[in-house]
XYZ file of C-alpha atoms in Angstrom:
614
model
C -29.276 -41.469 36.210
C -32.361 -39.296 36.441
C -32.344 -38.600 40.216
C -30.036 -35.592 40.377
C -29.917 -35.538 44.205
C -26.864 -33.349 44.430
C -28.478 -30.597 42.370
C -30.518 -29.622 45.436
C -27.291 -28.879 47.272
C -26.095 -26.156 44.888
C -27.055 -23.451 47.392
C -24.201 -24.537 49.629
C -21.544 -21.831 49.178
C -18.559 -24.113 48.965
C -20.244 -26.589 46.616
C -21.429 -23.777 44.310
C -17.881 -22.433 44.049
C -16.544 -25.940 43.488
C -19.158 -26.668 40.803
C -18.603 -23.412 38.876
C -14.829 -22.924 39.334
C -13.242 -26.245 40.325
C -10.062 -25.166 38.600
C -9.753 -22.157 40.942
C -9.587 -24.514 43.941
C -6.428 -26.028 42.494
C -5.012 -22.554 41.794
C -5.753 -21.514 45.390
C -3.516 -24.204 46.870
C -1.105 -25.047 44.016
C 1.828 -22.901 43.037
C 4.981 -23.500 41.079
C 6.518 -25.381 44.033
C 3.490 -27.567 44.855
C 4.261 -31.228 45.335
C 2.285 -34.141 43.990
C 1.729 -35.370 47.535
C -0.151 -32.255 48.569
C -2.216 -32.427 45.370
C -3.124 -36.022 46.290
C -4.031 -35.076 49.859
C -6.232 -32.296 48.554
C -7.992 -34.741 46.239
C -8.591 -37.170 49.101
C -10.077 -34.370 51.266
C -12.381 -33.168 48.496
C -13.374 -36.756 47.697
C -14.364 -37.356 51.312
C -16.474 -34.197 51.405
C -18.225 -35.054 48.114
C -18.883 -38.604 49.321
C -20.476 -37.310 52.533
C -22.784 -35.028 50.561
C -23.810 -37.947 48.392
C -24.540 -40.168 51.391
C -26.639 -37.451 53.012
C -28.602 -36.828 49.816
C -29.192 -40.540 49.100
C -29.455 -41.855 52.647
C -26.732 -44.385 51.985
C -25.004 -46.137 54.877
C -22.104 -48.481 54.652
C -19.641 -48.905 51.820
C -20.705 -47.765 48.363
C -21.125 -50.367 45.675
C -19.421 -50.022 42.287
C -22.749 -48.897 40.807
C -23.244 -46.277 43.507
C -19.680 -45.081 42.949
C -20.543 -44.599 39.259
C -23.459 -42.367 40.351
C -21.128 -40.277 42.490
C -18.715 -39.820 39.563
C -21.450 -38.832 37.103
C -23.086 -36.424 39.549
C -19.774 -34.801 40.451
C -18.701 -34.372 36.843
C -22.031 -33.093 35.570
C -22.555 -30.667 38.431
C -19.130 -29.075 37.844
C -20.036 -28.269 34.249
C -18.974 -31.428 32.452
C -20.922 -34.117 30.636
C -20.050 -37.683 31.755
C -21.753 -40.993 31.083
C -21.061 -44.620 31.993
C -19.770 -46.344 28.892
C -19.718 -49.898 30.332
C -19.691 -51.611 33.727
C -19.091 -55.063 35.222
C -18.585 -56.515 38.718
C -14.932 -55.427 38.766
C -14.663 -52.335 36.617
C -16.551 -49.346 35.272
C -15.677 -47.218 32.235
C -16.608 -43.551 31.787
C -16.628 -41.177 28.777
C -16.385 -37.399 29.073
C -17.933 -35.579 26.078
C -17.451 -32.192 27.770
C -14.649 -31.267 30.150
C -15.712 -29.123 33.163
C -12.403 -27.213 33.053
C -12.185 -26.640 29.278
C -13.295 -23.000 29.317
C -11.435 -22.024 32.495
C -7.949 -23.517 32.266
C -7.362 -25.393 28.993
C -4.212 -27.480 28.895
C -3.666 -27.771 32.701
C -2.756 -31.434 33.320
C -2.614 -30.820 37.116
C -6.406 -30.527 37.074
C -6.696 -33.963 35.471
C -4.594 -35.404 38.310
C -6.616 -33.578 40.976
C -9.780 -34.995 39.395
C -8.254 -38.493 39.446
C -7.264 -38.174 43.125
C -10.814 -37.106 44.089
C -12.418 -40.088 42.342
C -9.671 -42.564 43.289
C -9.910 -41.720 46.997
C -13.705 -42.251 46.988
C -13.293 -45.601 45.234
C -10.524 -46.805 47.582
C -12.472 -46.016 50.771
C -15.450 -48.043 49.553
C -14.112 -50.701 47.202
C -10.616 -51.391 48.502
C -7.519 -51.349 46.319
C -8.432 -49.759 42.952
C -6.572 -48.580 39.907
C -7.718 -45.512 37.943
C -6.685 -45.559 34.292
C -6.948 -42.658 31.837
C -7.167 -43.332 28.091
C -6.645 -39.843 26.630
C -3.992 -37.141 26.534
C -3.636 -35.385 29.887
C -4.661 -31.919 28.758
C -7.645 -30.236 30.308
C -10.322 -29.569 27.704
C -9.298 -32.453 25.436
C -12.273 -33.970 23.556
C -13.595 -37.456 24.354
C -11.684 -38.014 27.601
C -12.028 -41.675 28.703
C -11.126 -43.211 32.068
C -11.894 -46.376 34.049
C -11.776 -47.672 37.642
C -10.731 -51.302 38.248
C -11.293 -53.093 41.550
C -8.976 -55.856 40.355
C -5.976 -53.837 39.177
C -4.381 -54.974 35.917
C -1.877 -53.589 33.442
C -3.166 -51.561 30.475
C -0.491 -50.840 27.814
C -2.669 -48.136 26.201
C -3.151 -46.130 29.411
C -2.013 -42.512 29.443
C -2.524 -42.344 33.221
C -2.422 -45.214 35.768
C -2.759 -44.481 39.485
C -3.292 -46.929 42.402
C -5.338 -46.028 45.495
C -5.407 -47.981 48.799
C -8.142 -47.824 51.464
C -5.702 -46.977 54.281
C -5.291 -43.367 55.386
C -7.788 -41.935 52.888
C -9.976 -40.073 55.352
C -8.981 -36.388 55.446
C -8.002 -34.804 58.748
C -10.750 -32.753 60.368
C -8.665 -29.577 60.286
C -8.255 -29.845 56.492
C -12.005 -30.278 56.072
C -12.735 -27.301 58.298
C -10.175 -25.206 56.413
C -11.722 -26.006 53.047
C -15.172 -24.915 54.212
C -14.044 -21.776 56.072
C -14.951 -18.229 55.055
C -11.259 -17.442 54.459
C -11.008 -20.300 51.958
C -14.113 -19.086 50.147
C -12.752 -15.536 50.005
C -9.462 -16.853 48.656
C -11.378 -18.768 46.016
C -13.303 -15.662 45.012
C -10.065 -13.746 44.568
C -8.590 -16.497 42.433
C -11.801 -16.736 40.439
C -11.523 -13.008 39.706
C -7.863 -13.355 38.756
C -8.690 -16.320 36.526
C -11.462 -14.413 34.799
C -9.182 -11.393 34.264
C -6.496 -13.667 32.808
C -9.100 -15.293 30.566
C -10.240 -11.846 29.382
C -6.635 -10.858 28.596
C -6.150 -14.103 26.702
C -9.336 -13.510 24.735
C -8.206 -10.007 23.826
C -4.857 -11.296 22.605
C -6.501 -14.080 20.617
C -8.873 -11.594 19.012
C -5.887 -9.389 18.228
C -4.176 -12.359 16.570
C -7.351 -13.127 14.620
C -7.606 -9.484 13.562
C -3.979 -9.539 12.461
C -4.609 -12.630 10.330
C -7.575 -10.946 8.654
C -5.764 -7.647 8.038
C -2.515 -9.193 6.799
C -4.341 -11.350 4.250
C -5.314 -8.211 2.303
C -1.854 -6.596 2.259
C -0.056 -6.751 -1.095
C 2.664 -4.103 -0.592
C 5.827 -5.478 1.131
C 6.887 -2.423 3.150
C 3.415 -1.777 4.564
C 3.039 -5.486 5.369
C 6.285 -5.552 7.367
C 5.216 -2.543 9.433
C 1.806 -4.092 10.088
C 3.379 -7.352 11.274
C 5.727 -5.425 13.605
C 2.785 -3.424 14.992
C 0.734 -6.570 15.673
C 3.765 -8.278 17.227
C 4.175 -5.299 19.576
C 0.509 -5.550 20.519
C 0.756 -9.298 21.230
C 3.928 -8.709 23.265
C 2.173 -6.285 25.613
C 2.936 -3.018 23.818
C 6.733 -3.479 23.798
C 9.192 -3.051 20.941
C 8.900 -5.422 17.965
C 10.395 -5.740 14.499
C 10.411 -7.937 11.408
C 13.698 -8.889 9.726
C 13.311 -10.222 6.186
C 15.609 -12.887 4.784
C 17.991 -11.620 2.110
C 20.454 -13.670 0.078
C 22.992 -14.108 2.905
C 21.610 -12.139 5.875
C 18.567 -10.844 7.719
C 17.633 -7.176 7.430
C 15.094 -4.983 9.230
C 14.288 -1.429 8.143
C 13.028 -0.302 11.551
C 10.961 -1.299 14.570
C 7.664 -0.499 16.251
C 7.989 0.765 19.825
C 4.344 0.266 20.782
C 3.170 3.657 19.512
C 5.136 4.594 16.392
C 7.591 3.393 13.754
C 11.349 4.034 14.000
C 13.289 3.796 10.743
C 16.697 2.141 11.085
C 18.840 -0.397 9.222
C 19.421 -3.542 11.340
C 21.328 -6.526 9.981
C 22.155 -10.073 11.137
C 24.298 -12.746 9.530
C 23.427 -16.437 10.094
C 24.098 -17.351 13.716
C 24.749 -13.746 14.780
C 22.742 -12.674 17.822
C 19.407 -14.067 18.911
C 17.649 -13.301 15.614
C 20.494 -14.837 13.596
C 20.409 -18.038 15.692
C 16.634 -18.216 15.303
C 17.027 -17.977 11.533
C 19.843 -20.521 11.512
C 17.967 -23.091 13.627
C 14.528 -22.340 12.125
C 13.141 -22.518 15.675
C 11.715 -20.003 18.178
C 14.113 -18.635 20.799
C 13.889 -16.416 23.874
C 16.854 -14.534 25.300
C 18.980 -11.406 25.100
C 22.515 -10.369 24.239
C 21.717 -9.275 20.682
C 23.527 -6.078 19.746
C 21.221 -5.274 16.832
C 18.093 -5.880 18.911
C 19.555 -3.718 21.667
C 19.130 -0.686 19.373
C 15.350 -1.253 19.511
C 15.328 -1.941 23.251
C 12.543 -0.113 25.078
C 14.734 0.298 28.158
C 12.747 -2.160 30.277
C 14.098 -5.329 31.843
C 12.608 -7.501 29.112
C 13.758 -10.449 27.059
C 13.413 -10.869 23.298
C 11.213 -13.595 21.798
C 12.067 -14.542 18.209
C 9.996 -16.737 15.877
C 10.982 -17.718 12.328
C 8.668 -16.919 9.429
C 8.610 -20.056 7.294
C 6.898 -20.527 3.934
C 4.627 -23.546 3.370
C 7.674 -25.263 1.806
C 9.889 -24.561 4.826
C 11.810 -21.669 3.250
C 12.965 -18.957 5.668
C 11.189 -15.697 4.842
C 12.244 -13.739 7.917
C 12.129 -13.484 11.705
C 9.709 -11.722 14.065
C 11.339 -10.367 17.246
C 9.418 -8.814 20.153
C 10.254 -7.825 23.717
C 8.418 -9.837 26.388
C 8.288 -9.711 30.180
C 10.353 -12.453 31.891
C 7.276 -14.110 33.459
C 5.317 -14.177 30.187
C 7.816 -15.656 27.759
C 6.005 -18.940 26.994
C 2.556 -17.447 26.445
C 3.833 -14.470 24.452
C 6.126 -16.659 22.355
C 3.146 -18.856 21.410
C 1.306 -15.759 20.191
C 4.361 -14.528 18.258
C 4.655 -17.968 16.634
C 0.998 -17.780 15.618
C 1.593 -14.345 14.119
C 4.662 -15.688 12.285
C 2.491 -18.324 10.598
C 0.050 -15.648 9.452
C 2.926 -13.435 8.301
C 4.325 -16.352 6.271
C 1.042 -16.657 4.390
C 0.883 -12.891 3.831
C 4.521 -12.660 2.642
C 3.973 -15.603 0.307
C 0.916 -13.835 -1.107
C 2.948 -10.652 -1.575
C 5.656 -12.548 -3.433
C 3.112 -14.325 -5.635
C 1.358 -11.031 -6.362
C 4.648 -9.314 -7.247
C 5.569 -12.229 -9.503
C 2.142 -12.051 -11.127
C 2.557 -8.327 -11.749
C 5.985 -8.902 -13.297
C 4.517 -11.594 -15.519
C 1.733 -9.230 -16.524
C 4.280 -6.578 -17.509
C 6.228 -9.143 -19.512
C 3.043 -10.401 -21.126
C 1.996 -6.876 -22.074
C 5.458 -6.220 -23.536
C 5.301 -9.448 -25.538
C 1.783 -8.611 -26.717
C 2.918 -5.110 -27.710
C 5.822 -6.545 -29.704
C 3.513 -9.094 -31.261
C 1.089 -6.327 -32.168
C 3.921 -4.316 -33.709
C 5.045 -7.333 -35.717
C 1.475 -8.029 -36.811
C 1.077 -4.417 -37.904
C 4.437 -4.532 -39.685
C 3.415 -7.786 -41.367
C 0.087 -6.299 -42.423
C 1.886 -3.225 -43.786
C 4.353 -5.450 -45.622
C 1.487 -7.446 -47.102
C -0.184 -4.223 -48.225
C 3.070 -3.043 -49.786
C 3.435 -6.382 -51.526
C -0.096 -6.174 -52.878
C 0.513 -2.590 -53.957
C 3.765 -3.620 -55.630
C 1.972 -6.391 -57.492
C -0.711 -3.919 -58.560
C 1.940 -1.466 -59.717
C 3.752 -4.166 -61.641
C 0.544 -5.162 -63.381
C -0.312 -1.507 -63.903
C 3.124 -0.873 -65.383
C 2.712 -3.621 -67.961
C -0.787 -2.419 -68.732
C 0.367 1.210 -68.959
C 3.139 0.359 -71.404
C 0.691 -1.492 -73.611
C -1.787 1.409 -73.412
C 0.906 3.940 -74.171
C 2.027 2.004 -77.247
C -1.367 1.076 -78.635
C -3.570 4.006 -77.593
C -1.390 7.094 -77.735
C -1.118 7.103 -81.537
C -4.905 6.857 -82.080
C -5.419 9.594 -79.474
C -2.946 11.825 -81.255
C -4.828 11.291 -84.538
C -8.153 12.100 -82.868
C -6.677 15.243 -81.330
C -5.391 16.396 -84.750
C -8.762 15.764 -86.376
C -10.559 17.728 -83.658
C -8.281 20.705 -84.113
C -8.773 20.513 -87.895
C -12.550 20.476 -87.476
C -12.420 23.701 -85.531
C -11.780 25.709 -88.730
C -14.640 24.035 -90.596
C -17.379 24.436 -88.026
C -20.051 27.103 -88.333
C -19.214 29.735 -85.701
C -22.908 30.059 -84.922
C -23.414 26.321 -84.351
C -23.095 26.145 -80.534
C -24.052 22.480 -80.342
C -21.279 21.437 -82.702
C -18.751 23.597 -80.860
C -19.764 22.095 -77.525
C -19.515 18.547 -78.909
C -16.038 19.242 -80.269
C -14.932 20.686 -76.904
C -16.207 17.654 -74.992
C -14.305 15.374 -77.352
C -11.098 17.365 -76.779
C -11.531 17.148 -72.962
C -12.010 13.385 -73.056
C -8.908 12.991 -75.226
C -6.952 15.078 -72.719
C -8.349 12.982 -69.841
C -7.316 9.758 -71.559
C -3.827 11.135 -72.200
C -3.592 12.206 -68.510
C -4.550 8.710 -67.312
C -1.833 7.201 -69.502
C 0.649 9.783 -68.234
C -0.217 9.049 -64.586
C 0.060 5.299 -65.082
C 3.504 5.623 -66.587
C 4.623 8.132 -63.946
C 3.480 5.836 -61.123
C 5.249 2.765 -62.460
C 8.387 4.146 -64.105
C 9.602 5.980 -60.973
C 11.387 8.805 -62.764
C 13.793 10.406 -60.245
C 12.949 14.009 -59.311
C 14.953 17.048 -60.306
C 14.705 19.159 -57.154
C 15.278 22.916 -57.222
C 14.434 25.856 -54.985
C 10.705 26.366 -55.480
C 8.665 29.335 -54.197
C 5.534 27.745 -52.690
C 3.311 30.768 -53.380
C 4.290 30.823 -57.068
C 3.590 27.097 -57.416
C 0.100 27.492 -55.892
C -0.776 30.532 -58.024
C 0.491 28.809 -61.189
C -1.804 25.827 -60.598
C -4.744 28.103 -59.665
C -4.371 29.858 -63.029
C -4.883 26.595 -64.923
C -8.071 25.535 -63.107
C -11.445 25.568 -64.810
C -13.867 26.237 -61.938
C -17.635 25.778 -62.113
C -19.656 28.895 -61.335
C -20.709 27.683 -57.897
C -17.149 27.133 -56.617
C -15.063 29.982 -55.160
C -11.261 29.958 -55.015
C -9.277 31.320 -52.064
C -5.487 31.766 -52.029
C -3.420 32.346 -48.854
C 0.213 32.187 -49.918
C 2.583 34.711 -48.314
C 5.528 35.788 -50.456
C 8.011 35.786 -47.551
C 8.037 32.014 -47.117
C 11.362 30.214 -47.652
C 11.603 28.166 -50.849
C 10.949 24.435 -50.828
C 13.394 21.883 -52.213
C 11.370 19.875 -54.780
C 10.823 19.077 -58.445
C 8.552 21.869 -59.832
C 6.873 19.496 -62.256
C 6.085 17.012 -59.520
C 4.685 19.730 -57.232
C 2.493 21.121 -60.013
C 1.209 17.637 -60.863
C 0.353 16.955 -57.180
C -1.466 20.289 -56.701
C -3.392 19.944 -59.955
C -4.553 16.456 -59.010
C -5.591 17.545 -55.507
C -7.469 20.587 -56.832
C -9.276 18.529 -59.469
C -10.356 15.980 -56.821
C -11.550 18.848 -54.571
C -13.666 20.330 -57.381
C -15.272 16.959 -58.040
C -15.940 16.394 -54.293
C -17.864 19.706 -53.971
C -20.260 18.749 -56.801
C -20.627 22.246 -58.243
C -20.864 24.333 -55.060
C -18.380 25.217 -52.318
C -15.017 26.831 -51.627
C -11.603 25.669 -52.798
C -8.795 27.050 -50.645
C -5.059 26.857 -51.377
C -2.589 28.047 -48.772
C 1.136 27.860 -48.038
C 2.871 28.085 -44.648
C 6.067 27.245 -42.754
C 5.405 24.771 -39.949
C 7.934 22.783 -37.849
C 10.729 23.515 -40.299
C 8.742 22.260 -43.327
C 7.019 24.080 -46.169
C 3.383 23.003 -46.225
C 1.014 23.453 -49.173
C -2.620 22.762 -48.317
C -5.624 22.155 -50.568
C -8.942 22.309 -48.723
C -12.506 21.859 -49.925
C -15.995 22.019 -48.430
C -17.174 18.847 -50.107
C -18.664 15.614 -48.847
C -15.561 14.553 -46.907
C -14.029 11.091 -46.445
C -15.052 8.380 -43.997
C -12.367 7.685 -41.299
C -12.033 4.054 -42.411
C -11.060 5.223 -45.911
C -8.428 7.839 -45.027
C -5.518 5.485 -45.735
C -7.210 3.423 -48.419
C -7.507 6.402 -50.777
C -3.716 6.436 -51.266
C -3.540 2.807 -52.354
C -3.157 2.047 -56.074
C -6.337 1.164 -57.997
C -8.639 2.057 -55.031
C -11.235 4.754 -55.690
C -14.569 5.977 -54.374
C -16.064 8.929 -56.168
C -19.625 10.114 -56.030
C -21.864 11.924 -58.521
C -21.898 8.947 -60.830
C -18.222 9.316 -61.688
C -15.782 6.470 -61.522
C -12.142 6.923 -60.561
C -9.224 4.646 -61.440
C -7.346 4.828 -58.118
C -4.198 6.260 -59.655
C -4.189 9.989 -58.894
C -3.754 10.041 -55.098
C -1.407 7.049 -55.151
C 0.752 8.944 -57.656
C 0.576 12.147 -55.568
C 1.854 10.424 -52.423
C 4.536 8.604 -54.435
C 5.769 11.891 -55.944
C 5.758 13.580 -52.526
C 7.881 10.801 -51.050
C 10.293 10.874 -53.979
C 10.942 14.545 -53.141
C 11.623 13.795 -49.455
C 8.189 14.982 -48.349
C 4.818 13.551 -47.364
C 1.167 13.827 -48.311
C -1.451 13.576 -45.537
C -5.182 14.154 -45.256
C -7.631 15.361 -42.603
C -11.319 14.941 -43.268
C -14.719 14.862 -41.630
C -17.736 13.425 -43.446
C -20.047 16.230 -44.567
C -17.563 19.013 -43.791
C -14.853 18.592 -46.421
C -11.224 17.500 -46.613
C -7.779 19.092 -46.315
C -4.758 17.563 -48.074
C -1.321 18.750 -46.899
C 1.846 18.450 -48.994
C 4.898 18.768 -46.715
C 8.269 19.527 -48.376
C 11.751 20.193 -46.986
C 13.062 23.762 -46.999
C 15.659 24.449 -49.710
C 19.197 24.884 -48.347
C 20.342 28.486 -48.156
C 22.996 29.742 -50.573
């Protein structure tokens, strides 16, 4: 079908309007009360006019053949914006396929246009071919894809037909006055007006559809319930023409709304419906959209206009009622507006489901963090228990070893000490080397005796004998026993007005002596040893600070563990002194802590309870 003869006739005003806006012709003559008979007469008149144009363009005289009729159909369809081809043909029938509907973009879903189209083609066929039957094989909705229809010159029954109409050759020529009316200037002006109205309606529809699309996009990112409800109400108001709208969420046994949107702003209010109560309650009960009035709760949000309420249920993907959207609509717009509200309800269902899933996920995260925190606490407690167990095993082994040392080594040490003191009277006073050798031997004996004493004190757990102890006196007493190298200075800051501490004097002296000795060794012959006492947070605190090499942060707790030691300057510790100091502090109801920075020295703090007054 390459000879597009009718294309040359597009300049004709009436044909141009018909080709571009065929749907507007139906709107110009059809209203709510239009009868099928008038629609058929209109189709016959238009069919006659189209047939005449075809005959003039092709120079055809006499009745059209079935093949020529097929040309008329294809030309008519294609020139009005469609895309039609002949699928098959025989001597008695011809089948057509529409891959593009001419009315799809103008009036989708208008089945009256399908019937008008059928009457146009059926009347042409009947005038030329006799009794024919037009059969449609697709759903009668304008704009439906792959529309198929056929014309039979030998009518027969087709059980699969969606549309079956018979046309007879009698009385198919349109009256002259109808033809003249259709081609008059008044008719063309009426068509132009309806074209404008149709385009305005299409623009409004597009705006509403874009608003619905925008709502779907915006709601998908909302994760806070209250803000989501207000957004849904605002979009519902927009889709309802700027009238009042609200969202009632489903509770355990009722619906509840916390306010409504009046088209410009939010009004906070508590609205409630039980199942079946009012329009919203019936909508929730039936799980179906409803339009009406007479709802006392909705009346509180009434905008004061003569409008109805359209309600649509918000259903989860599993069919669970999540809530109801209610919006005021104009009486003449209920169907179209309700469709938009239903579309919004589907988007709101997805958004509400996402909000619920997100809230559940957050709750699970909180629970998971709590479980992990408890697990961490238990792991730390288990690690501490394991350390205590290891320390206890070390102490047990140390106790056995200390008892053996005390029994087998103390007596020889006592003999050596006695011999060294006896030698003092026999040495030449001028022999400095001999005197120094004797002194070194005495110091090593004392060191060995101190190690034995510390081992026994750490393992035997002798209970303290607490008394009121002046902290300044205890610090000065220990300072007086220290043997300081020349390069180390001693500083004392111990006020006399401090309250006494409640502790065993022997234990306190042993702790301070051990801390001072460690400080002297850490400074390696040069630095400042500072001892101070203070009252802080209701506790007496005795501090021993040095300017030595300091302690690495990873070792701050390890230094208090039994048999762990790290001493520099080629000296080796036994890991007993600090473990004993902390043990003695705890036995007296106090604590021993340390603060240190590598390269800047360490500060050990002995905290003791204040002695009770009186």
